[in-house]
mmCIF file of C-alpha atoms in Angstrom:
data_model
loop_
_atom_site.group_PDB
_atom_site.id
_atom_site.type_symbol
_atom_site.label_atom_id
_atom_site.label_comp_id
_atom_site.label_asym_id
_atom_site.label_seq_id
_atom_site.Cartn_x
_atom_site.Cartn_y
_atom_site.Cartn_z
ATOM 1 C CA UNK A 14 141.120 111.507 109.752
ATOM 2 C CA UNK A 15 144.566 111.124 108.279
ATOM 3 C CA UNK A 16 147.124 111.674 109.976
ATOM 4 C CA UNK A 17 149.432 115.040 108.470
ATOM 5 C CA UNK A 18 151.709 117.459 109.115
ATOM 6 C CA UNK A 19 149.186 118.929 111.165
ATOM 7 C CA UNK A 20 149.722 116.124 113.472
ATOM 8 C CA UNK A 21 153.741 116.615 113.605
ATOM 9 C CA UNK A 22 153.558 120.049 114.016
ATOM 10 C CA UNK A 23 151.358 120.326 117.210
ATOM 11 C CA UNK A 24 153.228 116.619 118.528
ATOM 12 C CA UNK A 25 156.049 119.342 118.382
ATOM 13 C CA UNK A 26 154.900 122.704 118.601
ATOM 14 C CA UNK A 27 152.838 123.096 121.134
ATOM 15 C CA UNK A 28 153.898 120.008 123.343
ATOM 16 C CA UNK A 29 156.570 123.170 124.436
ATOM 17 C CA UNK A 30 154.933 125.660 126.749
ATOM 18 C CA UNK A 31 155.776 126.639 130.210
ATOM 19 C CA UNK A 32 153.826 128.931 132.891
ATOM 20 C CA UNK A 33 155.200 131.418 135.681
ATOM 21 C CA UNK A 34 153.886 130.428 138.904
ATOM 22 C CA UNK A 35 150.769 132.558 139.888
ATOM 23 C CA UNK A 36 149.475 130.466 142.345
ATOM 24 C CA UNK A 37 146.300 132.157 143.627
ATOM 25 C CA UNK A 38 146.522 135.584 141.709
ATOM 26 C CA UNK A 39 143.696 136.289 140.498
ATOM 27 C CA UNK A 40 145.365 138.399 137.503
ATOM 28 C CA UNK A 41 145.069 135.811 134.507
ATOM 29 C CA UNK A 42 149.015 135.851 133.059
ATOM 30 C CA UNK A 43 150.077 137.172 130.282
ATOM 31 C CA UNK A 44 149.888 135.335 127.257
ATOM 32 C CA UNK A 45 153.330 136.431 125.900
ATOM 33 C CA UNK A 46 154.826 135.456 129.412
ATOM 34 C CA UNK A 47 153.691 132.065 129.067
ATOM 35 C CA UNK A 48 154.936 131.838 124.864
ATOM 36 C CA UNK A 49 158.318 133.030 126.223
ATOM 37 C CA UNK A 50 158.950 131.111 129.172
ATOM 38 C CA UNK A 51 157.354 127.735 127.040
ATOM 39 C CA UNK A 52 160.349 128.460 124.818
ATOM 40 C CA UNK A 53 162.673 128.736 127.157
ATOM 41 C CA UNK A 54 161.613 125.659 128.941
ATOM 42 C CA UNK A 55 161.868 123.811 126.176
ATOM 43 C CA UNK A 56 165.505 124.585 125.155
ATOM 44 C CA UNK A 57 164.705 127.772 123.476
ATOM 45 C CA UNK A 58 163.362 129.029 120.557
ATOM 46 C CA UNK A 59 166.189 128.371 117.909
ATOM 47 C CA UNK A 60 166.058 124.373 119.408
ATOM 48 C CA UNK A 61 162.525 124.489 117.963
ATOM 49 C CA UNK A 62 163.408 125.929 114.968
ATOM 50 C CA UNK A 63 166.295 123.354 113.926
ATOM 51 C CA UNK A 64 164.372 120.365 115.759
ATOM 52 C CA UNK A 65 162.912 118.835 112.393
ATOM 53 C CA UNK A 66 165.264 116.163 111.665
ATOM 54 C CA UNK A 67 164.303 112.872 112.694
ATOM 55 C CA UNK A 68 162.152 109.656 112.517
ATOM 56 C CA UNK A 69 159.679 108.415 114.452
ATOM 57 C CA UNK A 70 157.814 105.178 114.719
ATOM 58 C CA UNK A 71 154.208 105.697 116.241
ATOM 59 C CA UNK A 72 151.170 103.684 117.222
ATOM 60 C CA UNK A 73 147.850 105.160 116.717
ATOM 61 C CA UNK A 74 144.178 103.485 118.302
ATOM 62 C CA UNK A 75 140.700 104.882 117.443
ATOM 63 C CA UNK A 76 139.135 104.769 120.953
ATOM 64 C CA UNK A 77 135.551 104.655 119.688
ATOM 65 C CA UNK A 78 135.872 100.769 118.135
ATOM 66 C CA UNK A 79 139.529 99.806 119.411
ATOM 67 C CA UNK A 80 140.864 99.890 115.465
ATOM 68 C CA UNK A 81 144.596 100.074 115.478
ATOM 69 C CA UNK A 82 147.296 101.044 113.382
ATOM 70 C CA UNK A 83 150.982 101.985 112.920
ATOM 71 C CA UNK A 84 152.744 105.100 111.834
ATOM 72 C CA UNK A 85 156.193 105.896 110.090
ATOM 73 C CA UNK A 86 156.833 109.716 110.233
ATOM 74 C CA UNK A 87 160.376 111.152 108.768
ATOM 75 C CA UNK A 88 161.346 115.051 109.008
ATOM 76 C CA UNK A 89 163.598 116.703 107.384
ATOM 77 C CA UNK A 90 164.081 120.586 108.226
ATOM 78 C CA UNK A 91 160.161 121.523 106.727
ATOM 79 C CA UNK A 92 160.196 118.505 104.580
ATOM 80 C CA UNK A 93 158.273 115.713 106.350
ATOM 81 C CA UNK A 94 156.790 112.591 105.177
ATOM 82 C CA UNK A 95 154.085 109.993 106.842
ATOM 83 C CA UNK A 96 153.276 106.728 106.381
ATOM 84 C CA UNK A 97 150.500 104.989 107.774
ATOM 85 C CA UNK A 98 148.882 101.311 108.005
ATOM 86 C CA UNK A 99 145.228 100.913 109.106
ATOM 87 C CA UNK A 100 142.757 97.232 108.843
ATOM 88 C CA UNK A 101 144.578 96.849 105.837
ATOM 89 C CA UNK A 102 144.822 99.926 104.592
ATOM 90 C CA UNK A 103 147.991 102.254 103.728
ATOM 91 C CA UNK A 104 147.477 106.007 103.910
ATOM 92 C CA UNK A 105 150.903 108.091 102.749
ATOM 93 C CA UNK A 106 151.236 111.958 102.850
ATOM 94 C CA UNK A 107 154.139 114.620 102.815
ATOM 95 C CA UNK A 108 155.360 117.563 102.313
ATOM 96 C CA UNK A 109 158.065 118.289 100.253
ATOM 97 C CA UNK A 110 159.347 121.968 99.552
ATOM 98 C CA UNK A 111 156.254 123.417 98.419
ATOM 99 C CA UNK A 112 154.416 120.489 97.334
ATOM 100 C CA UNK A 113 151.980 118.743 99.353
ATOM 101 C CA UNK A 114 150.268 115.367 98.988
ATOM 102 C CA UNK A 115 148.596 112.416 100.375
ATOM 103 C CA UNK A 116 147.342 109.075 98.461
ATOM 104 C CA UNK A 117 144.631 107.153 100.211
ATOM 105 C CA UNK A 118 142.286 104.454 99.639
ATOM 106 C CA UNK A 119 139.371 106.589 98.929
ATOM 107 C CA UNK A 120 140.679 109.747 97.247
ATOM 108 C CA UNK A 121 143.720 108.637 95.813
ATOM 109 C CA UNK A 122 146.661 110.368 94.980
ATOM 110 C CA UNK A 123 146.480 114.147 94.696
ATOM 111 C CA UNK A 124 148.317 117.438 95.372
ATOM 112 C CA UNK A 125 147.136 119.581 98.021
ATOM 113 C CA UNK A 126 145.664 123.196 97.052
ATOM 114 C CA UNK A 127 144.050 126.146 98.439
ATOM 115 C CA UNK A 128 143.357 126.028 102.112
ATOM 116 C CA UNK A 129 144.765 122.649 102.703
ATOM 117 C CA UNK A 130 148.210 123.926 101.187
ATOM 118 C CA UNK A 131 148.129 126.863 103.545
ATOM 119 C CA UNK A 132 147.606 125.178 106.401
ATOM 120 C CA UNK A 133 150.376 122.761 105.987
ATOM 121 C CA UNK A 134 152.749 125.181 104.634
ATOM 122 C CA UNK A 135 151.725 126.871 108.462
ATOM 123 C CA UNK A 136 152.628 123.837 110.484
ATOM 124 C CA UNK A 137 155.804 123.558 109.097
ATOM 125 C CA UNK A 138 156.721 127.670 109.437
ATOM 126 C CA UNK A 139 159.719 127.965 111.891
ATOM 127 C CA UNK A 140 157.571 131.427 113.250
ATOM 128 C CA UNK A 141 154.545 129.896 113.824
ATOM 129 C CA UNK A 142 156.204 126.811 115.433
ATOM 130 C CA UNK A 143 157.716 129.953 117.952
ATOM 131 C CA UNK A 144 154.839 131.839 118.212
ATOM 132 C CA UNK A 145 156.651 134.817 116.960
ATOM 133 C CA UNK A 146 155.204 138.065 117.037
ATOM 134 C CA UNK A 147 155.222 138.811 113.383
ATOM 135 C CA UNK A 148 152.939 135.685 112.803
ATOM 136 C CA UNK A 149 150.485 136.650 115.649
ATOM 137 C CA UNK A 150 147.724 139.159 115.116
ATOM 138 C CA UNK A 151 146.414 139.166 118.840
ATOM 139 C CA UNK A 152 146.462 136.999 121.595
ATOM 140 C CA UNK A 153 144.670 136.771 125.113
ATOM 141 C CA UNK A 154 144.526 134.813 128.239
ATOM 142 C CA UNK A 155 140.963 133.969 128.325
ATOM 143 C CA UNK A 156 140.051 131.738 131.176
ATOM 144 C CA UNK A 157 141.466 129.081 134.025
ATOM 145 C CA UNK A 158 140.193 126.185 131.869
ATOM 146 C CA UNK A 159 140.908 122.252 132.355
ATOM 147 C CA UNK A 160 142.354 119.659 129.716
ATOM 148 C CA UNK A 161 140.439 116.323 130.646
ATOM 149 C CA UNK A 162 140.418 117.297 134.233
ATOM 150 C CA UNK A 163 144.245 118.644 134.215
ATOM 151 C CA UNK A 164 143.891 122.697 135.328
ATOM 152 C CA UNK A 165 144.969 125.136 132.817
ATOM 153 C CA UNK A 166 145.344 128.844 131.064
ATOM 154 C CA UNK A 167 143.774 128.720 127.722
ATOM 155 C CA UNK A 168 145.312 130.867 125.590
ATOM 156 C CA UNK A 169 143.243 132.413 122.276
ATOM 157 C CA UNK A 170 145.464 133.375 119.003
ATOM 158 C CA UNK A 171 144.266 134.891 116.251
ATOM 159 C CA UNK A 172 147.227 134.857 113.674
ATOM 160 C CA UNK A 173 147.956 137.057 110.819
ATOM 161 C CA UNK A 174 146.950 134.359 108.189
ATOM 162 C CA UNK A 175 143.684 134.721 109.774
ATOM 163 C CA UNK A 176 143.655 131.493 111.391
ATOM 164 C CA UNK A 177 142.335 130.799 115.229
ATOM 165 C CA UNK A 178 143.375 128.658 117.542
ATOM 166 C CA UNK A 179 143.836 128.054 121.485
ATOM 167 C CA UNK A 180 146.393 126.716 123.745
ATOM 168 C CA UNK A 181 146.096 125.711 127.478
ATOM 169 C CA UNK A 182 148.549 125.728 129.808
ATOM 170 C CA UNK A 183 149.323 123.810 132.958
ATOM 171 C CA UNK A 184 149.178 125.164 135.906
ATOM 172 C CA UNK A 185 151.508 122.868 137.486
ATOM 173 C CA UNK A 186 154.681 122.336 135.261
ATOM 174 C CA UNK A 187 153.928 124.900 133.049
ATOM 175 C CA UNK A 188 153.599 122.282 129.944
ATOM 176 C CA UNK A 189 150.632 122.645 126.967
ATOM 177 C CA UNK A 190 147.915 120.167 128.122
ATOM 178 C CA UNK A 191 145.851 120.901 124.773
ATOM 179 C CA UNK A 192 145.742 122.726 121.610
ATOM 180 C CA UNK A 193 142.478 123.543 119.068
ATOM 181 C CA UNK A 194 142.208 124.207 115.901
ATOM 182 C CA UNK A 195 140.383 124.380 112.332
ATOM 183 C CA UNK A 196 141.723 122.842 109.073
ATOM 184 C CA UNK A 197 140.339 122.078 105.684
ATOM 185 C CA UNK A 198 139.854 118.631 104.383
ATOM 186 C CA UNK A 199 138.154 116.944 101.807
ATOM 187 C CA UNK A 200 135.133 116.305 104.343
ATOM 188 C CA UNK A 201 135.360 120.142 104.772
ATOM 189 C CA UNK A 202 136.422 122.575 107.576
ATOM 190 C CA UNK A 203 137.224 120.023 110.522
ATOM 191 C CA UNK A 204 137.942 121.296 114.597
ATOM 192 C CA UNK A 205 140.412 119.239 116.065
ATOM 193 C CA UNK A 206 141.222 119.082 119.663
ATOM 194 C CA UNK A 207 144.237 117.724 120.873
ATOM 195 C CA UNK A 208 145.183 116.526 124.598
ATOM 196 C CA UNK A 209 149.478 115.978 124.670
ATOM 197 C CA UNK A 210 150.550 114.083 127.836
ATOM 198 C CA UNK A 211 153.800 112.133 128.844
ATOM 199 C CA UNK A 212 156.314 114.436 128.061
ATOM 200 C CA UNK A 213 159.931 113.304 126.855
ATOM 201 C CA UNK A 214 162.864 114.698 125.273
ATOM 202 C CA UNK A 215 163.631 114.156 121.791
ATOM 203 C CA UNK A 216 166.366 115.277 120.448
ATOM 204 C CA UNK A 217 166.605 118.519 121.478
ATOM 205 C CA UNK A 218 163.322 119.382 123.026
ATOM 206 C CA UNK A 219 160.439 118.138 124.923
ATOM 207 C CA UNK A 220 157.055 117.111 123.425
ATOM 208 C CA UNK A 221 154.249 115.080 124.221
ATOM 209 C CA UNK A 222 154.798 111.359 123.850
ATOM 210 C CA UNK A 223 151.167 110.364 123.397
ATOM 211 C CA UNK A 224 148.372 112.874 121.819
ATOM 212 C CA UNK A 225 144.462 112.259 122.178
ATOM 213 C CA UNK A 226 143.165 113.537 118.979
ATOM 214 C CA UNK A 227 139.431 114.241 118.729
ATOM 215 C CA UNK A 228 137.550 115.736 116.031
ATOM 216 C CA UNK A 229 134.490 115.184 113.429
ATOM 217 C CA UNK A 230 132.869 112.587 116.664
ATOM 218 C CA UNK A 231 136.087 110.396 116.235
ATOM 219 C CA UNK A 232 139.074 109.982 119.054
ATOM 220 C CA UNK A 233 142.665 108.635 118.131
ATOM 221 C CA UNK A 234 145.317 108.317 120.187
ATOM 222 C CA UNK A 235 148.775 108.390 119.323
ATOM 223 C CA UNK A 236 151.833 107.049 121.020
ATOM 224 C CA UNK A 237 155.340 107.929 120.153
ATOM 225 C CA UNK A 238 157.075 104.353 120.293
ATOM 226 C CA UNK A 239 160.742 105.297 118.836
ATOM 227 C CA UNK A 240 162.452 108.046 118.037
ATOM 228 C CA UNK A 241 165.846 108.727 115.717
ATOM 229 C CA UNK A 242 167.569 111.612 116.121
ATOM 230 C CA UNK A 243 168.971 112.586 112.573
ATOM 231 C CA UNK A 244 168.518 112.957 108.820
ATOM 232 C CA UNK A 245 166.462 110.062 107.335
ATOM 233 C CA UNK A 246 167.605 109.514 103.716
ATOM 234 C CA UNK A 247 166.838 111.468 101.049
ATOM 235 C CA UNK A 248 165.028 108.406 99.064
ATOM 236 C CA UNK A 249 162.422 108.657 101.995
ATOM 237 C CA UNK A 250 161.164 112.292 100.877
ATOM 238 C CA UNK A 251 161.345 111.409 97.094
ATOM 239 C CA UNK A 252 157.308 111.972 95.146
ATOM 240 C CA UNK A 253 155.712 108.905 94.750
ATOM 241 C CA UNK A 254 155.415 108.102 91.132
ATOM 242 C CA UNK A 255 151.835 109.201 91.080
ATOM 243 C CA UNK A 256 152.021 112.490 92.327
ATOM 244 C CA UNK A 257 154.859 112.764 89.992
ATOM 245 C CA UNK A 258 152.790 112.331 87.204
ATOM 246 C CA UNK A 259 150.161 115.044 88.689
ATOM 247 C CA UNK A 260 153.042 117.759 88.758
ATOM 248 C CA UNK A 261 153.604 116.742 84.788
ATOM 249 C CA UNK A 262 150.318 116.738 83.952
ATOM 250 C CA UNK A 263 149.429 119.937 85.564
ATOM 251 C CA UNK A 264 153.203 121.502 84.004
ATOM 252 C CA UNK A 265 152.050 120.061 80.669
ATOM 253 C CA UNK A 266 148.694 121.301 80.579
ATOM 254 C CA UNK A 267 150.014 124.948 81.649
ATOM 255 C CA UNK A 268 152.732 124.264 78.722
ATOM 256 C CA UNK A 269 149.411 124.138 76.326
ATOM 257 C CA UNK A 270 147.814 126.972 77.473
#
């Protein structure tokens, strides 16, 4: 799986969450109690919003045959590019404005559309990054649940995009021990599960240091080796030449028509 925006936006998103202590109630909390007090834990919800600028130099291993690889991410505000090296292989995405885009061995270079376009134009939305209420159709508090033997509150969201996902919260500090979701790839609709642990303060907030990622029978693990506080130059977030020549052949071709 490649790594995206997706990634960045849950390393951190949800990597913020903090719980009221209910130790032995048997009252499940409230799932807006937790949202709020994870913001507030986490230096507040305007910290999130203006946390995007940065670079970070990551390590990824696939658990299943020990493969490793190495990971350049930049941010920008929502602009946020990723570069990653694999047996050989270079894999590259980004978003940029409104246009996103990965090139990879197998596919290529190509602009994302439809469903994959949503979705990372969602991971990089300052009020779904906050959970606020005008992106969040319903929520509940659905069960004491347990990330990889870690007690927590999973949390179900159904947003206004339609989109579902879950949360769990510890019960100890408070802090998001997993996330799940669907997106849309290539490969088709994909659930991802992802366990955050180690958390550290970047910048302004706190997010999970190292993620275990598993989804379509394969585990990665991630490990945030460096971070830069800052913005990375703007030569980092400019469109590779071949997705530069997608945008003019798609603006050319609408030029005919």
């Amino acid at each position: 799986m490649r790594p995206t925006r997706l990634m960045l936006a849950l390393a951190l998103a949800l990597a913020l969450a903090a719980l009221p202590a209910f130790a032995g109630a048997e009252t499940l909390p409230d799932p807006r109690q937790l949202i709020d007090r994870h913001l507030e834990a986490s230096g507040g919800a305007d910290a999130i919003r203006n946390s995007g600028d940065g670079s970070a130099k990551m390590s990824i291993v696939v658990a299943e045959n020990g493969m490793r690889g190495d990971m350049q991410l930049y941010s920008r505000g929502r602009d946020m590019v990723v570069n990653m090296t694999m047996a050989g292989m270079e894999i590259r995405s980004g978003m940029v404005g409104d246009i996103a885009w990965s090139i990879d061995p197998m596919l290529g270079p190509r602009l994302l559309e439809g469903k994959e376009l949503e979705d990372q134009r969602r991971n990089v939305d300052p009020d779904v990054l906050t959970f606020a209420d005008e992106s969040i159709e319903s929520m509940k508090t659905v069960a004491l649940a347990d990330s990889e033997g870690r007690p927590c509150y999973r949390v179900e969201i159904l947003w206004k995009s339609g989109d579902e996902t879950a949360s769990c919260f510890g019960t100890d500090e408070g802090l998001a021990l997993y996330s799940e979701s669907t997106s849309v790839s290539p490969m088709g609709e994909m659930r991802q599960t992802i366990h955050l642990y180690d958390y550290k303060t970047l910048g302004k907030v706190r997010v999970a240091s190292r993620m275990r990622s598993s989804a379509m029978g394969m585990t990665q693990v991630m490990t945030i080796e460096d971070y830069q506080e800052g913005t990375p130059p703007d030569e980092v977030f400019a469109l590779p030449p071949a997705i530069q020549s997608l945008l003019d052949a798609g603006a050319g071709a609408q030029s005919a028509e």
